[in-house]
XYZ file of C-alpha atoms in Angstrom:
681
model
C 98.740 54.044 119.289
C 101.638 56.507 119.381
C 103.891 56.485 122.436
C 105.170 60.019 122.021
C 103.870 63.145 120.247
C 105.715 66.395 119.609
C 103.627 69.571 119.665
C 104.989 71.995 117.074
C 103.472 75.022 118.755
C 103.377 77.069 121.964
C 100.955 78.766 124.333
C 97.415 77.692 125.054
C 97.031 75.321 122.093
C 100.189 73.417 123.067
C 98.815 73.076 126.606
C 95.449 71.981 125.192
C 97.028 69.173 123.134
C 99.165 68.046 126.081
C 96.032 67.632 128.254
C 94.407 65.241 125.773
C 97.647 63.322 125.091
C 98.094 62.859 128.843
C 94.520 61.547 129.092
C 95.324 59.056 126.307
C 98.530 57.901 128.012
C 100.779 59.441 125.335
C 104.028 61.187 126.281
C 104.549 64.705 124.936
C 107.443 66.803 123.675
C 107.340 70.608 123.750
C 109.507 72.930 121.699
C 110.409 76.398 122.921
C 112.276 79.563 122.012
C 114.419 81.678 124.315
C 111.325 83.746 125.219
C 109.363 80.621 126.224
C 111.920 78.938 128.468
C 109.601 79.255 131.497
C 106.336 78.896 129.539
C 103.475 76.739 130.799
C 103.545 74.327 127.848
C 107.223 73.624 128.579
C 106.410 72.853 132.208
C 103.486 70.573 131.287
C 105.263 68.433 128.667
C 107.273 65.300 129.479
C 110.218 66.619 127.448
C 111.157 70.000 125.988
C 113.603 70.973 123.249
C 115.046 74.447 122.716
C 114.786 75.538 119.070
C 116.142 79.085 118.832
C 115.707 82.824 119.413
C 112.323 84.449 120.190
C 111.246 85.536 116.663
C 109.038 82.787 115.174
C 110.892 82.964 111.847
C 114.024 81.877 113.716
C 112.380 79.165 115.828
C 108.792 77.895 115.621
C 108.387 78.065 111.832
C 111.864 76.808 110.902
C 111.085 73.300 109.621
C 114.659 72.031 109.955
C 114.778 72.941 113.653
C 111.469 71.213 114.366
C 112.611 68.121 112.454
C 115.816 68.001 114.489
C 113.748 68.106 117.706
C 111.698 65.175 116.396
C 114.836 63.130 115.672
C 116.359 64.053 119.020
C 113.317 62.882 121.017
C 112.083 59.996 118.855
C 108.566 61.418 118.579
C 106.343 59.280 116.342
C 103.806 61.974 115.505
C 103.487 65.755 115.437
C 100.454 67.865 116.309
C 100.882 71.332 114.754
C 98.149 73.176 116.693
C 97.033 76.259 114.762
C 99.129 78.992 113.145
C 102.871 78.505 112.625
C 103.350 75.310 110.537
C 99.812 73.921 110.874
C 98.858 74.570 107.223
C 102.314 74.253 105.696
C 102.319 71.467 103.119
C 106.142 71.426 103.044
C 106.159 70.593 106.756
C 103.669 67.748 106.195
C 105.882 66.528 103.338
C 109.019 66.631 105.515
C 107.279 64.580 108.212
C 106.126 62.028 105.669
C 109.681 61.674 104.332
C 110.909 61.104 107.887
C 108.227 58.463 108.584
C 106.576 60.626 111.251
C 102.780 60.925 111.400
C 101.251 64.367 110.867
C 98.239 64.909 113.122
C 96.385 66.710 110.387
C 95.173 66.270 106.809
C 97.143 64.934 103.815
C 99.549 67.283 102.048
C 97.328 67.425 98.948
C 94.323 68.650 100.939
C 96.413 71.402 102.564
C 97.637 72.576 99.158
C 94.208 72.419 97.499
C 92.471 74.389 100.264
C 95.359 76.797 100.857
C 94.784 78.735 97.641
C 91.524 80.709 97.529
C 91.048 80.412 93.761
C 91.767 76.668 93.662
C 89.634 75.954 96.730
C 86.650 77.840 95.291
C 86.855 75.909 92.016
C 86.961 72.602 93.924
C 84.018 73.744 96.054
C 81.962 74.562 92.952
C 82.740 71.138 91.446
C 81.720 69.460 94.739
C 78.330 71.188 94.661
C 79.145 73.640 97.436
C 77.366 77.006 97.295
C 79.859 79.737 96.393
C 79.671 83.509 96.154
C 79.054 84.686 92.560
C 82.356 85.883 91.180
C 85.146 85.562 88.642
C 87.897 83.113 89.540
C 90.187 83.461 86.515
C 93.243 85.679 86.191
C 92.349 89.345 85.774
C 94.645 91.186 83.368
C 94.146 94.817 84.357
C 91.909 97.411 86.008
C 89.676 97.729 82.921
C 88.894 94.030 83.005
C 88.296 94.281 86.762
C 85.672 96.999 86.148
C 83.986 94.928 83.418
C 83.810 91.838 85.641
C 82.502 93.891 88.568
C 79.635 95.172 86.445
C 78.768 91.633 85.350
C 78.682 90.407 88.970
C 76.868 93.514 90.240
C 78.044 95.991 92.864
C 79.067 95.887 95.623
C 81.993 93.524 94.969
C 84.922 92.271 97.044
C 88.364 92.393 95.419
C 90.638 89.799 97.061
C 94.173 88.505 96.844
C 94.219 84.782 96.070
C 96.990 84.115 98.590
C 95.622 86.682 101.059
C 94.840 86.493 104.733
C 94.391 88.701 107.773
C 92.613 91.366 105.753
C 95.584 92.095 103.474
C 94.957 92.480 99.723
C 91.230 93.012 100.250
C 89.027 95.919 99.054
C 85.275 96.563 98.752
C 84.116 98.467 95.659
C 80.703 100.082 95.222
C 81.278 101.619 91.772
C 83.612 101.620 88.749
C 86.153 104.083 90.157
C 86.467 102.135 93.430
C 86.850 98.880 91.474
C 89.633 100.373 89.374
C 91.432 101.812 92.388
C 90.825 98.732 94.582
C 92.171 96.330 91.962
C 95.522 98.089 91.784
C 95.799 98.530 95.566
C 94.973 94.877 96.248
C 97.416 93.725 93.568
C 100.259 95.822 95.041
C 99.481 94.804 98.622
C 99.291 91.131 97.690
C 102.634 91.245 95.871
C 104.316 92.948 98.830
C 102.736 90.763 101.529
C 102.602 87.336 99.897
C 104.803 87.492 96.794
C 101.717 86.560 94.763
C 99.700 89.301 93.020
C 96.848 87.161 91.659
C 93.470 88.788 92.278
C 89.883 87.540 92.103
C 86.562 89.355 92.392
C 83.329 88.171 94.011
C 79.980 89.528 95.143
C 80.123 91.390 98.450
C 77.504 89.912 100.762
C 75.454 92.441 102.731
C 74.386 91.801 106.356
C 77.027 89.077 106.461
C 77.417 86.578 109.250
C 80.510 84.382 109.610
C 79.336 80.836 110.361
C 81.605 77.812 110.088
C 81.054 74.047 110.060
C 83.297 71.643 111.983
C 84.069 68.495 109.979
C 85.814 65.322 111.084
C 87.013 62.695 108.595
C 89.052 59.501 108.813
C 91.261 57.698 106.293
C 88.537 55.097 105.601
C 86.195 57.417 103.708
C 84.012 58.380 106.660
C 83.129 62.019 107.277
C 80.760 63.815 109.644
C 79.936 67.387 110.621
C 79.654 68.462 114.263
C 77.333 71.415 113.942
C 78.297 75.036 113.394
C 79.986 77.919 115.172
C 78.859 81.543 114.974
C 81.965 83.729 114.635
C 80.489 87.039 113.473
C 81.882 89.222 116.262
C 85.297 90.128 114.863
C 87.691 93.044 115.042
C 89.998 93.613 112.061
C 89.169 90.095 110.821
C 90.194 88.654 114.205
C 87.473 86.656 115.974
C 86.628 87.832 119.490
C 83.462 85.953 120.516
C 82.267 82.601 119.200
C 79.293 80.424 120.063
C 77.764 77.105 119.148
C 75.227 76.581 117.807
C 74.440 79.766 115.873
C 71.367 81.711 117.074
C 70.575 82.421 113.405
C 70.453 79.003 111.730
C 67.506 76.643 111.507
C 67.863 72.865 111.308
C 67.310 72.790 107.544
C 70.094 75.338 106.843
C 72.416 73.627 109.330
C 71.931 70.269 107.581
C 72.521 71.766 104.124
C 75.689 73.564 105.227
C 76.974 70.477 107.053
C 76.410 68.135 104.119
C 78.133 70.528 101.712
C 81.085 70.896 104.099
C 81.526 67.107 104.261
C 81.207 66.857 100.464
C 84.020 69.391 100.065
C 86.212 67.511 102.563
C 85.690 64.241 100.713
C 86.392 65.928 97.371
C 89.985 66.626 98.465
C 90.528 63.324 100.303
C 90.451 65.058 103.666
C 91.166 63.308 106.955
C 91.413 64.770 110.488
C 89.511 67.750 111.910
C 88.879 70.699 109.628
C 86.617 73.712 109.343
C 84.646 74.963 106.357
C 83.860 78.661 106.691
C 80.756 80.207 105.153
C 79.444 83.729 104.809
C 75.671 83.800 105.422
C 73.390 86.663 104.394
C 70.241 87.947 106.087
C 68.042 85.517 104.140
C 70.085 82.466 105.238
C 71.752 82.120 101.833
C 75.211 80.707 102.539
C 78.375 80.847 100.459
C 81.702 79.048 100.803
C 84.478 81.287 102.104
C 87.459 79.003 102.742
C 88.518 75.799 104.462
C 90.936 75.810 107.369
C 92.870 72.551 107.264
C 93.671 72.496 110.974
C 92.167 72.731 114.429
C 90.428 76.087 114.928
C 91.093 78.370 117.883
C 87.383 78.243 118.738
C 87.049 74.436 118.728
C 86.141 74.219 122.472
C 82.556 75.422 121.918
C 81.976 72.513 119.535
C 83.448 70.101 122.075
C 81.151 71.478 124.780
C 77.920 70.954 122.808
C 78.872 67.579 121.262
C 81.036 65.956 123.930
C 83.637 65.052 121.271
C 87.314 65.727 122.070
C 88.534 66.912 118.674
C 92.222 66.627 119.568
C 91.749 62.991 120.595
C 89.954 62.202 117.344
C 92.717 63.933 115.332
C 95.319 61.746 117.036
C 93.302 58.565 116.495
C 92.683 59.372 112.826
C 96.421 60.003 112.350
C 96.998 56.541 113.831
C 94.655 55.021 111.238
C 91.545 54.517 113.384
C 87.991 54.803 112.097
C 85.680 57.477 113.479
C 83.669 56.152 116.459
C 80.660 58.240 115.359
C 78.295 58.340 112.424
C 76.285 61.436 111.533
C 73.168 60.122 113.279
C 75.188 59.807 116.523
C 75.976 63.530 116.625
C 73.728 65.382 119.077
C 73.976 69.104 119.846
C 73.248 69.638 123.534
C 72.846 73.041 125.166
C 74.735 76.194 124.239
C 78.392 77.195 124.478
C 80.061 80.606 124.248
C 83.772 81.424 123.976
C 85.373 84.781 124.753
C 88.978 85.330 123.697
C 90.966 87.108 126.392
C 93.679 89.169 124.678
C 96.606 91.192 126.034
C 95.171 94.222 124.271
C 94.173 97.442 126.000
C 90.641 98.405 124.833
C 91.025 101.904 126.286
C 94.028 102.500 123.987
C 92.500 101.360 120.734
C 93.174 97.671 121.509
C 96.926 98.163 121.234
C 99.026 95.207 122.424
C 100.080 95.145 126.055
C 103.070 93.190 127.326
C 104.583 92.591 130.740
C 104.306 90.376 133.794
C 101.016 88.911 134.975
C 101.127 90.093 138.585
C 97.752 88.444 139.140
C 96.128 85.728 137.029
C 93.230 83.883 138.589
C 90.607 82.507 136.209
C 87.229 81.290 137.476
C 87.043 77.681 138.636
C 86.468 75.182 135.828
C 83.500 72.789 135.929
C 82.642 69.915 133.586
C 79.862 70.201 131.002
C 78.543 66.639 130.881
C 79.373 63.422 129.026
C 82.502 63.272 126.851
C 83.490 60.673 124.276
C 86.710 59.292 125.809
C 88.590 56.381 124.226
C 85.524 55.572 122.143
C 83.097 55.457 125.113
C 80.757 58.052 126.579
C 81.782 58.925 130.124
C 80.221 61.275 132.679
C 76.626 62.300 133.374
C 74.657 65.092 131.782
C 74.322 68.059 134.151
C 70.773 68.733 135.305
C 70.191 72.393 134.455
C 73.689 73.340 135.551
C 76.273 75.510 133.831
C 79.899 74.731 133.066
C 83.071 76.816 132.775
C 86.189 75.957 130.757
C 89.358 78.014 130.446
C 92.025 77.076 127.881
C 95.208 78.976 128.639
C 98.966 78.947 128.240
C 99.959 81.414 130.975
C 100.198 81.557 134.757
C 100.470 84.128 137.534
C 103.975 85.603 137.507
C 104.556 84.686 133.853
C 105.476 87.120 131.073
C 103.369 88.161 128.103
C 105.963 88.424 125.340
C 106.089 90.970 122.526
C 107.023 88.259 120.019
C 103.806 86.241 119.749
C 100.042 86.377 119.490
C 98.450 88.432 122.320
C 95.975 85.714 123.354
C 95.999 84.987 127.098
C 93.112 82.551 127.376
C 89.877 81.273 125.863
C 87.090 81.444 128.437
C 84.097 79.222 127.635
C 80.759 78.630 129.309
C 78.098 76.001 128.637
C 74.467 75.912 129.727
C 71.229 74.249 128.604
C 70.065 77.509 126.980
C 71.734 80.479 125.279
C 70.373 82.872 127.891
C 71.892 80.808 130.697
C 75.205 80.463 128.838
C 75.409 84.261 128.481
C 74.578 84.676 132.179
C 77.274 82.188 133.143
C 79.765 84.033 130.922
C 78.959 87.375 132.575
C 79.700 85.896 135.998
C 82.841 84.145 134.737
C 84.205 87.379 133.214
C 83.509 89.296 136.428
C 85.319 86.539 138.367
C 88.410 86.514 136.098
C 91.262 88.380 137.821
C 94.035 89.702 135.564
C 96.492 92.393 136.681
C 99.808 93.701 135.408
C 98.896 94.225 131.761
C 96.150 95.806 129.681
C 93.477 93.295 128.629
C 90.076 93.172 126.965
C 87.982 91.745 129.826
C 85.962 94.995 130.155
C 85.175 94.969 126.432
C 84.084 91.325 126.502
C 81.752 92.093 129.403
C 80.283 94.987 127.423
C 79.616 92.707 124.431
C 77.843 90.137 126.638
C 75.435 92.891 127.782
C 74.899 94.452 124.342
C 71.278 94.213 123.122
C 72.320 93.142 119.597
C 74.394 90.253 120.950
C 71.638 89.251 123.375
C 69.175 89.182 120.446
C 71.669 87.147 118.397
C 71.277 89.530 115.448
C 74.944 90.530 115.033
C 76.806 90.670 111.724
C 80.538 90.810 111.006
C 80.267 94.614 111.212
C 79.086 94.511 114.853
C 82.200 95.982 116.510
C 82.835 98.490 113.731
C 79.247 99.746 113.895
C 78.658 99.642 117.647
C 82.077 100.950 118.716
C 83.085 103.292 115.847
C 85.191 105.483 118.145
C 86.741 102.599 120.060
C 85.873 101.381 123.544
C 85.685 103.917 126.334
C 84.227 101.796 129.109
C 80.681 101.081 130.191
C 78.085 103.373 131.736
C 76.047 101.137 134.021
C 72.277 101.416 134.322
C 70.964 103.169 137.455
C 69.569 99.888 138.824
C 73.003 98.269 138.602
C 74.628 101.345 140.171
C 72.286 101.191 143.161
C 73.131 97.515 143.736
C 76.869 98.228 143.557
C 76.422 101.247 145.846
C 74.600 99.069 148.386
C 77.284 96.371 148.135
C 80.109 98.885 148.596
C 78.364 100.488 151.572
C 78.065 97.066 153.213
C 81.713 96.224 152.464
C 82.873 99.611 153.768
C 81.038 98.988 157.029
C 82.813 95.625 157.389
C 86.175 97.334 156.755
C 85.351 100.067 159.305
C 84.507 97.482 161.959
C 87.824 95.748 161.229
C 89.617 99.066 161.796
C 87.918 99.586 165.179
C 89.455 96.313 166.367
C 93.061 97.231 165.653
C 95.229 96.573 168.710
C 97.439 99.224 170.363
C 94.741 101.918 170.558
C 94.829 104.735 173.101
C 93.061 104.030 176.382
C 89.523 105.418 176.717
C 89.366 106.003 172.933
C 86.705 104.049 171.123
C 85.838 104.431 167.437
C 82.167 104.188 166.561
C 80.945 102.915 163.199
C 78.002 104.945 162.000
C 74.963 103.893 160.005
C 74.633 106.918 157.688
C 76.833 107.066 154.574
C 77.020 108.760 151.193
C 78.099 106.545 148.284
C 79.376 108.276 145.116
C 80.060 106.505 141.816
C 79.783 107.212 138.080
C 78.714 110.813 138.765
C 75.884 109.764 141.091
C 75.622 110.127 144.894
C 73.332 108.081 147.122
C 72.599 108.785 150.786
C 72.115 105.428 152.502
C 71.413 104.004 155.945
C 72.788 100.587 156.884
C 70.837 98.289 159.198
C 73.167 95.351 159.893
C 72.562 92.022 161.588
C 74.398 88.715 161.921
C 73.401 87.502 158.460
C 74.071 90.652 156.441
C 72.878 94.210 155.971
C 69.842 96.038 154.635
C 70.927 99.199 152.824
C 68.111 101.775 152.565
C 68.302 104.692 150.122
C 67.197 108.230 150.849
C 64.190 108.763 148.611
C 63.018 105.153 148.826
C 64.069 101.607 148.116
C 66.505 99.227 149.782
C 68.742 96.265 148.985
C 69.547 93.240 151.132
C 73.277 92.409 150.956
C 74.952 89.247 152.257
C 78.552 88.170 151.688
C 81.554 86.494 153.288
C 83.884 89.190 151.893
C 86.702 90.253 154.199
C 88.886 93.374 153.842
C 91.842 92.637 151.573
C 89.961 90.200 149.303
C 90.283 91.370 145.705
C 87.267 89.413 144.535
C 83.922 89.872 146.275
C 81.023 87.490 145.614
C 77.925 89.012 147.156
C 74.235 88.239 147.208
C 72.088 91.305 146.538
C 68.337 90.720 146.786
C 68.827 87.027 146.062
C 71.021 87.541 142.974
C 74.780 86.969 142.732
C 76.935 90.064 142.239
C 80.650 89.567 141.565
C 82.963 92.563 141.982
C 86.699 92.994 141.553
C 87.642 95.201 144.507
C 90.700 97.372 145.169
C 91.089 99.623 148.216
C 91.427 103.357 147.631
C 91.134 106.315 150.001
C 87.556 106.584 151.328
C 86.276 103.720 149.213
C 87.061 101.187 146.514
C 88.040 100.747 142.898
C 85.332 98.412 141.619
C 85.198 96.607 138.285
C 82.031 94.891 137.174
C 80.245 94.162 133.880
C 82.789 96.129 131.862
C 82.676 99.233 134.088
C 85.673 100.547 136.037
C 84.305 102.588 138.934
C 85.855 104.807 141.593
C 83.427 104.318 144.492
C 83.658 106.711 147.433
C 81.929 105.835 150.723
C 81.947 108.817 153.078
C 80.150 110.098 156.144
C 77.630 112.845 155.354
C 80.089 115.489 156.675
C 82.989 114.081 154.594
C 80.761 114.099 151.505
C 79.798 117.707 152.198
C 83.444 118.776 152.437
C 84.404 116.727 149.359
C 82.078 118.916 147.300
C 84.351 121.875 148.077
C 87.573 120.172 146.935
C 88.969 121.311 143.537
C 89.301 118.614 140.883
C 92.793 117.528 139.886
C 93.560 118.616 136.322
C 95.360 116.111 134.102
C 98.761 117.249 132.773
C 98.837 118.752 129.267
C 100.397 116.226 126.863
C 99.175 117.886 123.654
C 102.760 118.752 122.601
C 104.153 115.282 123.310
C 104.140 112.051 121.324
C 103.684 109.285 123.907
C 104.339 105.606 123.254
C 100.876 103.978 123.276
C 102.161 100.492 124.142
C 105.295 98.665 125.279
C 107.277 98.024 122.129
C 110.313 98.489 119.949
C 110.984 101.588 117.852
C 111.416 100.309 114.293
C 112.146 103.664 112.692
C 111.801 107.407 113.222
C 110.516 109.265 110.158
C 111.185 112.893 111.168
C 114.026 115.115 112.397
C 114.385 117.876 114.970
C 113.252 121.186 113.462
C 111.111 119.518 110.794
C 107.590 120.805 110.229
C 105.032 118.007 110.159
C 101.488 117.988 108.809
C 98.365 116.386 110.245
C 98.368 112.639 109.504
C 102.102 112.509 108.677
C 103.987 109.403 109.868
C 106.252 110.208 112.814
C 107.608 106.784 113.777
C 106.822 103.068 113.800
C 106.486 100.954 116.954
C 106.438 97.141 116.798
C 104.778 94.861 119.361
C 103.300 91.352 119.157
C 103.912 90.876 115.435
C 102.192 94.184 114.652
C 103.776 97.346 113.298
C 101.967 100.487 114.440
C 102.601 103.774 112.616
C 102.200 106.775 114.913
C 100.988 109.870 113.052
C 100.799 113.573 113.807
C 97.419 114.681 115.156
C 97.957 118.266 114.019
C 100.437 120.525 112.274
C 103.595 121.319 114.275
C 107.400 121.486 114.481
C 109.524 118.751 116.082
C 111.572 120.281 118.920
C 113.086 117.146 120.484
C 113.380 113.408 119.726
C 113.964 111.152 122.730
C 114.089 107.736 121.047
C 115.865 106.077 118.138
C 115.389 102.911 116.088
C 116.066 99.859 118.247
C 114.996 101.480 121.531
C 112.578 99.548 123.736
C 109.906 101.760 125.290
C 107.232 101.437 127.968
C 103.699 102.804 127.837
C 103.589 106.635 127.898
C 107.338 107.077 127.390
C 107.874 110.385 125.552
C 109.059 109.644 122.005
C 109.233 113.233 120.776
C 108.201 116.787 121.674
C 106.765 119.620 119.562
C 106.930 123.406 119.666
């Protein structure tokens, strides 16, 4: 076995690999850029080597710099993680020339599966179901229209070397096929330097379901079930689960066997993923193969007990797989939510800055794991498990240079319903402050009826949140429980205040029993009957809730029991109440005496300042260019400037016709959220 492995990556995946290497007794080497000097993966590794400036194209994806780090540390193998150099055949070739093991597939498999046209042809030859389409070179728009008619509309026009949604168009008729062909060709040439285009049938009601395969260098290959990855935003996965709520055992077996056949057809070894698109009738079609470890691999590990990183390392060392297909058992259900530094209230724009608070829920084990070839640990009896893969820590910085992922929160339970319930509690318990993040949106998805039914397609977010995410309106039953909880907490805080030392003599503050709780546009008159064990909160008009908790004023996380059920609230103190966040809702909760509530009705509402004549920076970022000048008349939709953050360029456009009166920023300026970029007459 290897003595030392270098991880050619950063962030949570680097930390994930280090954990398994440590368990196997293997020393680890981290690489880092200037921006990652204090990063968690650098702190966790046994050694760390600096490889350059923050931009990835000057550090993490420069093969020569990574090779120098390998020589400097004497690492015998390299795990590439995902992204960066993980699917770069030239990197695998450089390692082979240096006599260093690549913890991944052979170079030939990377090359064969890296090109969409080549990979589809290989899949067809291996008997893998593929989407009807035309894989040859398409000369011009006329030929594209002819082929589209032969396949049958709707069709998908794709760039062969594409990815991330670039060079991709859907056409429903001849004119859209003609226009889409040219647009895809131009976009592909500009983005990838390769303008080859292919056309295939566009699958309606599509679900994105992928099969995890694991192969060794001795001809053995198995599949470890599937992952449902249909909930995506702009082709970026947000929620994954295993197994899929849609598949039956027969379809699972057919997809798994075809995935293994494809892997064997290209001489694959290591962990890999074969992605399929599945229609509403359970017809499945090959999409692509990812020749690396997937971001969402933890859900497979949780339902199979197989540490995929460990098996990748052992396969790279020449070992045979310790499992045969009949040994693979899928136990329970696992769900993964990707926590991103993206502000859902601002159109999911990237958010950077310092994590002033970062406290994930406590992790618990999910049962037996295959460790060093032996099953270890007991199966939990009806329990749930929580796992959080992360690469950050409280006080650390979220950089503008890399992917916005903060963590991957996973839950496991014997049933899907219980796994969703555990995820709801885990999300409510996850404390993140200092940056914008998508925790509220994830909570909303976990409560969405379509997700609960398991009937989502890849269009879920686009269809259910067409105008973006604007928060959650809680049901009246949930509001009453939160109102009761806040009333009970307010009473505890009031009692604390009556015990403050240094009071005036003969002055005693009484804590009343009658309160008015206002939240989400609703007001509830309540009476609190407290005892040693908790409080019964009765509502005017009928009904009551029993609240118990060990919450003390100042705690930012409150775990309460309301009528025998757990309620987790993130709590912040505000005047006459609390800021409460729960289940995707962000609530201003006021707890007042009846007289205070009466007077509050007479107070005028504060009007937000008028920003209609200002262009505000929607995220922390760098001004790449300014497209207009002072005095210039702009039209609705016209580009005003470009802001770059987290590898994304965002073009800010005029919302209406106007004249630029002042420009406050220039190319190269670094701006914070809501900084005024320009003003209009």
